[in-house]
Amino acid sequence: MKNRKEKQQQQMSLMKEWDEPSTTTTTTTTDQSNQPYKYIEAKCNLNKETEKSIGHPVSKFAKIVIVLLAISLPTISFVLAARVKGRLTLPFYIFGLPSWLILVPILIYFYRKKGFSPFIRSKGITALMAVSFSFYSLYNILFSMYILRPFFVVDQENNAVSGYRYRGIMWLPLLILIYLHSTVYIQHLVLSKCKMRPKLYLYLVSYPSSVFFTTMILSIPFYLVVPFIPSLVGMFIMLIPLVLSIIGLYQTLITRPPNKWQVKDIYLKTSSNEEMENEQLITPKKSLKRVKIQPLSDHNEQIVDFKQPLSIIQIADPHLGPMMSCERLTEICESTVKLNPDLVLLTGDFFTSESFNPENTLEIALAPLKKLPHGKVFACVGNHDLEEGCMEILERALKTIQCPLLIDQSVLVETRIGKIQITGFDYRNKARQQHIHEVCSAYPPIQGIPRIALLHDPGSFKFIPTDYGCITFSGHTHGGQIGIRSDLLSLTMVGITGIPDYSLWRNGNNYLYVHTGQGCRSMLGTMVLRVGVPAEDSLLQVYFES
């Protein structure tokens, strides 16, 4: 399999000049002269040698904050829990000691010796999964303690506490907790084998483990409160994150029929130079603004000021695996075909580790898109698509549906409303601004032709020059993953970092639509569910200003 650089060089060598009434030269491959899109020749050389990795761009300050939180939060939680005398004994011995002394060493052995590939067997992945399970186990001790706390009976002699014993009914919730704890461990363990699992496994292991792992994440703030309240009240409070996680499982797995998809109208209005200068004076740090999607009448513009809408369906972050079966992604693609949009945009992150085997899983899942006319489907690459072995599987699957994978490439596409320029950006987590500027310089705007950009990471959108004049489609954030989203309050785990988390954003003459995504992933497979952020199925009607 040729690497991407060789592939692009071969593609460029096959291009020939195409007559286009603009200052930009466009080209097409000689053996596909009748295709409804033409590759645009880059105006300058692009740096393909920049170091890339699958990680997320995180500043040193953010890393320090994360480490401090990882150390301080469990420490504070256990210090507060210590005031509940005698209560830690049972959960500690049942959940703590076996996890650290037996389960974690077995986990490390399986990844280092039995992993599916060198990538899975690497020290980094092994450490990630071992630390993940160990950190989870810390909170599992506390969660179990507060759930079992009402079942403790205090033995008193002469008005003094002489010991503790347990009610017989305690063994029922205890067995449930042990089962859920076991599913989390099994899920961590079998992810090393990188294999799609049958439905029975999903219902017995994957779904319960994801619910319980997410419960541990959501329960962290409650540990600052429950030590100070009666045990029975505390138990019911600790059940709140469990209920939210069960709701999150539904929000993660929801798949709507085509007639239930949300239709969103997006109107792209061009700002004058004076307006852009004023915006830059007000926000010198180039902060982004969320734009509310609203009817055209609220824009105080006439419909004649805009071209007829371009209908677009975006498939973002499917993450084939525990929460996105092959059948579910196939259903999403079949609904896409039934809605028959002008363009289908695939904005990356097709994989979890489970989707590596069998290798044709993605090919089968995307197969319904073959029914769409050639030249309607385009894709860009996501960070998880750069993992070992993923690009070969992705390229093979996209080839079967005749979908170009645009990696720092641009095409001119014939659509129902005329020509559209589509530029696909590669994923970078280093030197992002330099990379974005290079691609924008290589593929400058063509006068009179609307521009679409495919950029997996919305955090890089701010680096697109404000006068480039494009609408960018991104994913990556899963809509914030966990949060509250409403007209009155918008707060998500991703949003608090300052990264655009979902919906429509604007910066100068550039617009950004961040798709909430259909799947989700955390640590090789899905362990953290969507909570308050349901999967998105939508048809976008994009109006370009004339």
Coordinates of C-alpha atoms in Angstrom, one line a residue:
M1 CA 0.0 0.0 0.0
K2 CA 1.5 3.3 -1.1
N3 CA 1.7 6.0 1.5
R4 CA -0.4 9.2 1.2
K5 CA 2.5 11.3 -0.2
E6 CA 3.1 8.8 -3.1
K7 CA -0.6 8.5 -3.7
Q8 CA -1.0 12.3 -4.1
Q9 CA 2.1 12.6 -6.3
Q10 CA 0.7 9.9 -8.6
Q11 CA -2.7 11.7 -8.7
M12 CA -1.1 15.0 -9.5
S13 CA 1.0 13.5 -12.3
L14 CA -2.2 12.2 -13.9
M15 CA -4.0 15.6 -13.8
K16 CA -4.4 17.7 -17.0
E17 CA -5.6 21.2 -17.4
W18 CA -9.3 21.9 -17.5
D19 CA -10.7 25.0 -19.1
E20 CA -12.4 27.1 -16.4
P21 CA -13.2 30.8 -16.6
S22 CA -11.3 31.8 -13.5
T23 CA -7.7 32.5 -12.3
T24 CA -7.4 29.0 -10.8
T25 CA -6.3 26.0 -13.0
T26 CA -8.3 22.8 -12.5
T27 CA -7.4 19.4 -13.6
T28 CA -8.8 15.9 -13.9
T29 CA -7.5 12.4 -14.2
T30 CA -7.3 11.1 -17.8
D31 CA -9.2 7.9 -17.1
Q32 CA -12.1 9.7 -15.4
S33 CA -12.7 12.6 -17.7
N34 CA -16.5 12.3 -17.4
Q35 CA -16.6 12.4 -13.7
P36 CA -18.7 15.2 -12.1
Y37 CA -15.8 16.6 -10.2
K38 CA -12.3 17.9 -11.1
Y39 CA -9.2 18.0 -9.0
I40 CA -7.8 21.5 -8.6
E41 CA -4.1 21.9 -9.0
A42 CA -2.3 23.3 -6.0
K43 CA -0.9 26.8 -6.5
C44 CA 2.1 26.1 -4.3
N45 CA 3.9 23.1 -2.8
L46 CA 2.4 21.6 0.4
N47 CA 4.6 20.4 3.2
K48 CA 3.8 16.7 3.5
E49 CA 6.6 15.9 5.9
T50 CA 5.2 17.7 9.0
E51 CA 5.1 15.3 12.0
K52 CA 1.6 14.0 12.7
S53 CA 0.1 11.9 15.4
I54 CA -3.3 10.7 16.5
G55 CA -3.4 12.7 19.7
H56 CA -5.4 15.8 20.5
P57 CA -3.6 19.2 20.6
V58 CA -3.3 20.0 24.3
S59 CA -1.3 22.9 25.7
K60 CA 1.3 22.3 28.5
F61 CA -0.9 24.3 30.9
A62 CA -3.9 22.1 30.1
K63 CA -1.8 19.0 30.7
I64 CA -0.7 20.3 34.1
V65 CA -4.3 21.1 35.0
I66 CA -5.4 17.6 34.0
V67 CA -2.6 15.9 36.0
L68 CA -3.4 18.0 39.1
L69 CA -7.1 17.2 38.8
A70 CA -6.4 13.5 38.4
I71 CA -4.4 13.6 41.6
S72 CA -6.4 16.0 43.7
L73 CA -10.0 14.9 43.0
P74 CA -9.7 11.3 44.2
T75 CA -7.5 12.4 47.2
I76 CA -10.2 14.9 48.3
S77 CA -12.9 12.4 47.8
F78 CA -11.2 9.7 49.9
V79 CA -10.4 12.3 52.6
L80 CA -14.0 13.2 52.9
A81 CA -15.1 9.6 52.8
A82 CA -12.8 8.8 55.7
R83 CA -15.2 10.7 58.0
V84 CA -17.7 7.8 57.4
K85 CA -15.9 5.5 59.8
G86 CA -15.8 1.8 59.0
R87 CA -17.6 2.1 55.8
L88 CA -14.7 1.6 53.4
T89 CA -13.8 -1.9 54.6
L90 CA -16.0 -4.1 52.4
P91 CA -15.9 -2.1 49.1
F92 CA -12.1 -1.7 49.5
Y93 CA -11.4 -5.4 49.8
I94 CA -13.9 -6.5 47.1
F95 CA -13.3 -3.9 44.5
G96 CA -9.9 -2.3 45.3
L97 CA -7.4 -4.9 46.2
P98 CA -8.3 -7.4 43.4
S99 CA -8.4 -4.7 40.8
W100 CA -4.9 -3.5 41.6
L101 CA -3.2 -6.7 42.6
I102 CA -4.7 -9.1 40.1
L103 CA -6.8 -7.5 37.4
V104 CA -4.4 -4.7 36.4
P105 CA -1.4 -7.0 35.9
I106 CA -3.5 -9.4 33.8
L107 CA -4.7 -6.4 31.7
I108 CA -1.1 -5.3 31.1
Y109 CA -0.1 -8.8 30.1
F110 CA -2.9 -9.1 27.6
Y111 CA -2.1 -5.8 25.9
R112 CA 1.7 -6.3 25.9
K113 CA 1.7 -10.0 24.8
K114 CA -1.7 -10.8 23.3
G115 CA -2.6 -7.5 21.6
F116 CA -4.0 -7.6 18.1
S117 CA -1.3 -5.4 16.5
P118 CA 2.0 -3.6 17.4
F119 CA -0.1 -0.5 17.9
I120 CA -2.3 -2.2 20.5
R121 CA 0.8 -3.8 22.1
S122 CA 2.6 -0.5 22.5
K123 CA 3.6 0.9 25.9
G124 CA 1.4 3.9 25.4
I125 CA -1.8 2.0 24.7
T126 CA -1.1 -0.4 27.5
A127 CA -0.5 2.4 30.0
L128 CA -3.6 4.2 28.8
M129 CA -5.9 1.2 29.5
A130 CA -4.2 0.2 32.8
V131 CA -4.4 3.8 34.1
S132 CA -8.0 4.1 32.9
F133 CA -9.1 1.0 34.8
S134 CA -7.1 1.9 37.9
F135 CA -8.5 5.4 38.0
Y136 CA -12.0 4.0 37.5
S137 CA -11.5 1.5 40.3
L138 CA -10.7 4.3 42.8
Y139 CA -14.2 5.8 42.2
N140 CA -15.8 2.4 42.1
I141 CA -14.8 1.9 45.7
L142 CA -16.4 5.1 46.8
F143 CA -19.5 4.7 44.6
S144 CA -20.0 1.2 46.0
M145 CA -19.5 2.3 49.6
Y146 CA -22.2 5.0 49.4
I147 CA -24.6 2.6 47.6
L148 CA -24.1 0.0 50.3
R149 CA -23.9 2.5 53.2
P150 CA -27.5 2.2 54.3
F151 CA -27.1 -1.6 54.7
F152 CA -24.4 -1.2 57.4
V153 CA -25.7 -1.7 61.0
V154 CA -23.8 -0.1 63.9
D155 CA -23.2 -2.4 67.0
Q156 CA -23.1 -0.3 70.1
E157 CA -22.0 -1.3 73.6
N158 CA -22.3 1.2 76.5
N159 CA -23.1 4.0 74.1
A160 CA -19.9 3.4 72.2
V161 CA -19.5 2.0 68.7
S162 CA -18.1 -1.5 69.0
G163 CA -18.2 -2.6 65.3
Y164 CA -20.2 -2.9 62.1
R165 CA -22.2 -5.6 60.5
Y166 CA -24.2 -5.9 57.3
R167 CA -27.9 -6.5 56.6
G168 CA -28.6 -9.7 54.6
I169 CA -30.4 -7.8 51.8
M170 CA -27.1 -6.0 51.1
W171 CA -25.9 -8.9 49.0
L172 CA -28.4 -8.2 46.2
P173 CA -27.0 -4.7 45.4
L174 CA -23.5 -6.0 46.1
L175 CA -23.9 -8.7 43.4
I176 CA -25.1 -6.1 40.9
L177 CA -22.1 -3.9 41.6
I178 CA -19.7 -6.9 41.2
Y179 CA -21.4 -7.7 37.9
L180 CA -21.1 -4.2 36.6
H181 CA -17.5 -3.9 37.8
S182 CA -16.7 -7.2 36.0
T183 CA -18.2 -5.9 32.7
V184 CA -16.0 -2.8 32.8
Y185 CA -12.9 -5.0 33.3
I186 CA -13.9 -7.5 30.5
Q187 CA -14.5 -4.6 28.1
H188 CA -11.1 -3.1 28.9
L189 CA -9.5 -6.5 28.4
V190 CA -11.2 -7.7 25.2
L191 CA -10.6 -4.3 23.4
S192 CA -7.0 -5.6 23.0
K193 CA -8.3 -8.2 20.5
C194 CA -9.8 -5.7 18.1
K195 CA -12.9 -7.6 16.9
M196 CA -16.5 -6.7 16.3
R197 CA -18.7 -8.4 18.9
P198 CA -22.1 -10.2 18.6
K199 CA -25.3 -8.6 19.9
L200 CA -25.3 -10.9 23.0
Y201 CA -21.9 -9.6 24.0
L202 CA -23.1 -6.0 23.5
Y203 CA -26.1 -6.4 25.7
L204 CA -24.3 -8.4 28.4
V205 CA -21.0 -6.6 28.5
S206 CA -20.5 -3.5 26.3
Y207 CA -23.7 -1.6 27.2
P208 CA -23.5 -2.3 31.0
S209 CA -19.8 -1.5 31.1
S210 CA -20.3 1.8 29.3
V211 CA -23.2 2.7 31.5
F212 CA -21.2 1.9 34.7
F213 CA -18.0 3.6 33.5
T214 CA -19.9 6.7 32.6
T215 CA -21.6 6.6 36.0
M216 CA -18.2 6.8 37.6
I217 CA -17.4 9.9 35.6
L218 CA -20.7 11.7 36.4
S219 CA -20.5 10.7 40.1
I220 CA -17.3 12.6 40.8
P221 CA -19.0 15.9 41.9
F222 CA -21.3 14.1 44.3
Y223 CA -18.5 12.8 46.5
L224 CA -18.1 16.3 47.8
V225 CA -21.6 16.2 49.2
V226 CA -22.7 12.7 50.2
P227 CA -20.3 12.3 53.2
F228 CA -22.3 15.0 55.0
I229 CA -25.8 13.7 54.5
P230 CA -27.8 10.7 55.9
S231 CA -26.9 7.4 54.3
L232 CA -30.2 6.6 52.7
V233 CA -30.5 10.0 51.1
G234 CA -26.9 9.7 49.9
M235 CA -27.7 6.3 48.3
F236 CA -30.5 7.9 46.2
I237 CA -28.3 10.8 45.3
M238 CA -25.6 8.4 44.1
L239 CA -28.2 6.7 41.9
I240 CA -28.7 9.9 39.9
P241 CA -25.5 9.5 37.8
L242 CA -26.5 5.9 37.1
V243 CA -29.9 7.0 35.9
L244 CA -28.4 9.7 33.7
S245 CA -26.0 7.1 32.2
I246 CA -28.9 4.8 31.3
I247 CA -30.5 7.8 29.6
G248 CA -27.2 8.5 27.9
L249 CA -27.1 4.9 26.5
Y250 CA -30.4 5.7 24.7
Q251 CA -29.1 9.0 23.5
T252 CA -26.0 7.3 22.2
L253 CA -27.8 4.5 20.4
I254 CA -30.7 6.5 19.0
T255 CA -31.2 6.1 15.2
R256 CA -34.0 8.0 13.6
P257 CA -36.0 7.0 10.4
P258 CA -35.6 9.4 7.5
N259 CA -38.9 11.2 8.2
K260 CA -37.7 12.0 11.7
W261 CA -34.4 13.7 10.7
Q262 CA -34.2 17.3 11.6
V263 CA -34.0 19.8 8.7
K264 CA -31.8 22.8 9.4
D265 CA -31.6 25.9 7.3
I266 CA -28.2 27.7 7.2
Y267 CA -27.9 31.1 5.6
L268 CA -24.4 32.3 4.8
K269 CA -24.1 36.0 4.7
T270 CA -21.0 37.8 3.6
S271 CA -19.6 40.6 5.8
S272 CA -18.2 43.8 4.4
N273 CA -14.6 44.7 5.0
E274 CA -15.8 47.4 7.4
E275 CA -17.8 44.9 9.4
M276 CA -14.9 42.5 9.6
E277 CA -12.6 45.2 10.8
N278 CA -15.0 46.2 13.5
E279 CA -15.4 42.6 14.6
Q280 CA -11.6 42.3 14.8
L281 CA -11.4 45.5 16.8
I282 CA -13.9 44.2 19.3
T283 CA -12.4 40.7 19.5
P284 CA -8.7 41.2 18.8
K285 CA -8.0 37.6 20.0
K286 CA -10.1 36.3 17.1
S287 CA -12.7 34.6 19.3
L288 CA -15.4 32.6 17.5
K289 CA -19.1 33.4 17.8
R290 CA -21.9 30.8 17.9
V291 CA -24.6 31.6 15.3
K292 CA -28.2 30.6 16.1
I293 CA -29.8 28.6 13.3
Q294 CA -33.0 30.5 12.6
P295 CA -35.6 31.1 9.8
L296 CA -34.7 33.4 6.9
S297 CA -37.3 36.0 8.1
D298 CA -35.2 36.6 11.2
H299 CA -32.2 37.6 9.0
N300 CA -34.3 40.5 7.5
E301 CA -33.2 39.4 4.0
Q302 CA -35.2 38.5 0.9
I303 CA -34.9 35.0 -0.4
V304 CA -33.7 36.4 -3.8
D305 CA -30.5 37.4 -2.1
F306 CA -29.5 33.8 -1.7
K307 CA -29.0 30.9 -4.1
Q308 CA -31.3 28.0 -4.0
P309 CA -30.2 25.7 -1.1
L310 CA -27.7 23.0 -1.4
S311 CA -28.9 20.0 0.6
I312 CA -26.1 18.3 2.6
I313 CA -26.0 15.3 4.9
Q314 CA -23.0 14.9 7.1
I315 CA -21.9 11.6 8.6
A316 CA -19.5 12.4 11.4
D317 CA -17.6 10.2 13.9
P318 CA -19.4 7.0 13.3
H319 CA -16.7 5.0 15.3
L320 CA -17.7 1.5 14.3
G321 CA -17.7 -0.6 17.4
P322 CA -19.6 -1.1 20.6
M323 CA -22.1 1.8 20.1
M324 CA -22.1 1.8 16.3
S325 CA -22.8 -1.7 14.8
C326 CA -22.4 -2.4 11.1
E327 CA -26.1 -2.7 10.9
R328 CA -26.7 0.7 12.5
L329 CA -24.3 2.5 10.2
T330 CA -25.9 0.8 7.3
E331 CA -29.3 2.0 8.4
I332 CA -27.9 5.6 8.6
C333 CA -26.5 5.3 5.1
E334 CA -29.8 3.9 3.7
S335 CA -31.7 6.8 5.2
T336 CA -29.2 9.2 3.6
V337 CA -29.9 7.6 0.2
K338 CA -33.6 7.9 0.7
L339 CA -33.3 11.6 1.5
N340 CA -31.2 12.0 -1.7
P341 CA -29.1 15.1 -0.8
D342 CA -27.0 17.1 -3.2
L343 CA -23.8 16.2 -1.2
V344 CA -22.8 13.7 1.4
L345 CA -19.8 14.7 3.5
L346 CA -17.9 12.1 5.6
T347 CA -15.8 14.1 8.1
G348 CA -13.7 11.3 9.6
D349 CA -13.2 9.1 12.6
F350 CA -14.7 5.9 11.3
F351 CA -13.0 3.5 13.7
T352 CA -12.7 2.1 17.2
S353 CA -10.3 -0.7 17.8
E354 CA -13.1 -3.3 17.4
S355 CA -13.8 -2.3 13.8
F356 CA -10.3 -3.5 12.7
N357 CA -11.6 -7.1 12.4
P358 CA -13.1 -8.1 10.1
E359 CA -11.5 -5.6 7.8
N360 CA -14.5 -5.3 5.4
T361 CA -16.9 -4.1 8.2
L362 CA -16.7 -0.4 7.1
E363 CA -17.0 -1.4 3.5
I364 CA -20.3 -3.3 4.2
A365 CA -21.6 -0.5 6.4
L366 CA -21.0 2.2 3.8
A367 CA -22.3 0.1 0.9
P368 CA -25.8 1.8 0.6
L369 CA -24.0 5.0 -0.5
K370 CA -23.1 3.2 -3.8
K371 CA -26.7 4.0 -4.9
L372 CA -26.0 7.7 -4.9
P373 CA -24.8 9.2 -8.2
H374 CA -21.0 9.4 -8.6
G375 CA -19.7 12.8 -7.4
K376 CA -22.0 13.3 -4.4
V377 CA -19.9 11.8 -1.6
F378 CA -16.7 13.3 -0.3
A379 CA -14.6 12.5 2.7
C380 CA -11.7 13.8 4.9
V381 CA -9.6 12.1 7.4
G382 CA -10.0 12.2 11.2
N383 CA -7.4 11.7 14.0
H384 CA -8.5 8.1 14.7
D385 CA -8.2 7.2 11.0
L386 CA -4.5 7.7 11.4
E387 CA -4.1 4.8 13.7
E388 CA -2.1 1.8 12.6
G389 CA -3.9 0.0 9.7
C390 CA -6.9 2.3 9.5
M391 CA -6.0 4.2 6.4
E392 CA -5.7 1.1 4.3
I393 CA -9.2 -0.1 5.4
L394 CA -10.6 3.4 4.9
E395 CA -9.2 3.9 1.4
R396 CA -10.5 0.5 0.4
A397 CA -14.0 1.1 1.7
L398 CA -14.2 4.6 0.1
K399 CA -13.0 3.2 -3.2
T400 CA -16.0 0.8 -3.3
I401 CA -18.5 3.7 -3.1
Q402 CA -16.4 6.0 -5.4
C403 CA -15.8 8.5 -2.7
P404 CA -12.7 10.7 -3.0
L405 CA -10.7 11.0 0.2
L406 CA -9.5 14.6 0.2
I407 CA -6.2 14.9 2.1
D408 CA -5.1 18.5 1.6
Q409 CA -6.8 18.4 -1.8
S410 CA -9.5 20.4 -3.5
V411 CA -12.1 19.6 -6.1
L412 CA -14.6 21.5 -8.3
V413 CA -17.9 19.7 -8.2
E414 CA -20.9 20.1 -10.4
T415 CA -24.1 20.3 -8.3
R416 CA -27.8 21.1 -8.8
I417 CA -27.1 24.8 -8.0
G418 CA -23.8 25.0 -10.0
K419 CA -20.2 24.5 -9.3
I420 CA -18.9 24.1 -5.7
Q421 CA -15.3 24.1 -4.5
I422 CA -14.7 21.5 -1.8
T423 CA -11.4 21.4 0.0
G424 CA -10.4 18.6 2.4
F425 CA -7.8 19.3 5.1
D426 CA -5.6 16.6 6.6
Y427 CA -5.7 16.2 10.4
R428 CA -2.8 17.8 12.3
N429 CA -2.3 18.3 16.1
K430 CA 1.0 20.2 15.6
A431 CA 1.7 23.4 13.6
R432 CA -2.0 23.6 12.8
Q433 CA -2.0 27.3 11.9
Q434 CA 0.8 26.9 9.4
H435 CA -0.8 23.9 7.9
I436 CA -4.2 25.6 7.4
H437 CA -2.6 28.7 5.9
E438 CA -0.6 26.5 3.4
V439 CA -3.7 24.7 2.2
C440 CA -5.7 27.9 1.9
S441 CA -2.9 29.4 -0.1
A442 CA -2.6 26.3 -2.3
Y443 CA -6.3 26.4 -3.1
P444 CA -7.4 30.0 -3.2
P445 CA -11.1 30.9 -3.7
I446 CA -12.5 30.8 -7.2
Q447 CA -14.5 34.0 -7.9
G448 CA -18.2 33.4 -7.9
I449 CA -18.0 29.8 -6.7
P450 CA -19.2 28.8 -3.2
R451 CA -16.6 27.1 -1.0
I452 CA -16.9 24.1 1.3
A453 CA -14.2 22.9 3.6
L454 CA -13.9 19.5 5.3
L455 CA -11.9 19.8 8.5
H456 CA -12.3 17.1 11.1
D457 CA -11.0 19.2 14.0
P458 CA -13.2 22.4 14.7
G459 CA -10.4 23.7 16.9
S460 CA -8.4 24.5 13.7
F461 CA -11.2 26.5 12.1
K462 CA -10.0 29.8 13.7
F463 CA -6.8 29.5 11.6
I464 CA -8.7 29.8 8.3
P465 CA -8.2 33.4 7.0
T466 CA -11.3 35.4 7.7
D467 CA -11.7 36.5 4.1
Y468 CA -11.5 32.9 2.7
G469 CA -15.3 32.8 2.6
C470 CA -16.2 29.2 3.2
I471 CA -18.5 27.0 5.2
T472 CA -16.5 24.3 7.1
F473 CA -17.9 21.0 8.2
S474 CA -16.4 19.4 11.2
G475 CA -17.0 16.7 13.8
H476 CA -14.5 15.4 16.4
T477 CA -16.2 16.9 19.5
H478 CA -19.3 14.5 19.6
G479 CA -21.3 17.6 20.4
G480 CA -19.5 18.0 23.7
Q481 CA -20.1 14.4 24.7
I482 CA -21.6 15.3 28.1
G483 CA -23.5 18.5 28.9
I484 CA -26.6 20.6 28.8
R485 CA -27.8 22.0 25.5
S486 CA -30.7 24.4 25.3
D487 CA -31.5 27.9 24.2
L488 CA -31.2 29.1 27.8
L489 CA -28.0 27.2 28.7
S490 CA -25.3 25.6 26.7
L491 CA -22.6 23.9 28.7
T492 CA -20.6 20.8 27.6
M493 CA -17.3 19.1 28.5
V494 CA -15.8 20.3 25.2
G495 CA -17.4 23.7 25.2
I496 CA -15.7 24.7 28.5
T497 CA -12.3 24.3 26.8
G498 CA -13.2 27.0 24.3
I499 CA -13.4 24.6 21.3
P500 CA -16.5 24.9 19.2
D501 CA -18.6 22.0 20.4
Y502 CA -21.7 21.8 18.2
S503 CA -24.0 23.7 15.8
L504 CA -23.1 26.8 13.7
W505 CA -20.2 29.2 14.3
R506 CA -18.8 32.2 12.5
N507 CA -15.5 34.0 12.1
G508 CA -15.3 36.8 9.6
N509 CA -16.7 35.5 6.3
N510 CA -16.2 31.9 7.4
Y511 CA -18.8 29.7 8.8
L512 CA -18.4 26.4 10.8
Y513 CA -20.9 23.7 11.3
V514 CA -19.9 21.2 14.0
H515 CA -21.9 18.0 13.7
T516 CA -22.8 16.3 16.9
G517 CA -21.9 12.9 15.3
Q518 CA -23.6 9.6 15.1
G519 CA -21.2 7.6 17.2
C520 CA -18.8 8.1 20.0
R521 CA -15.5 6.7 21.3
S522 CA -13.3 6.8 24.4
M523 CA -10.1 4.8 24.8
L524 CA -10.0 2.4 21.9
G525 CA -13.7 1.6 22.4
T526 CA -16.7 3.4 23.7
M527 CA -16.6 3.7 27.5
V528 CA -18.0 7.2 28.0
L529 CA -21.5 7.6 26.7
R530 CA -23.3 10.7 25.4
V531 CA -25.2 12.3 28.3
G532 CA -27.4 15.3 27.4
V533 CA -26.0 15.2 23.9
P534 CA -28.0 12.8 21.6
A535 CA -26.6 11.5 18.4
E536 CA -27.5 13.8 15.4
D537 CA -29.4 12.9 12.3
S538 CA -30.0 16.0 10.2
L539 CA -30.5 17.3 6.7
L540 CA -28.8 20.7 6.2
Q541 CA -30.2 23.2 3.7
V542 CA -27.3 25.6 3.0
Y543 CA -28.1 28.9 1.3
F544 CA -25.2 30.7 -0.3
E545 CA -25.5 34.4 -0.7
S546 CA -25.7 35.4 -4.4

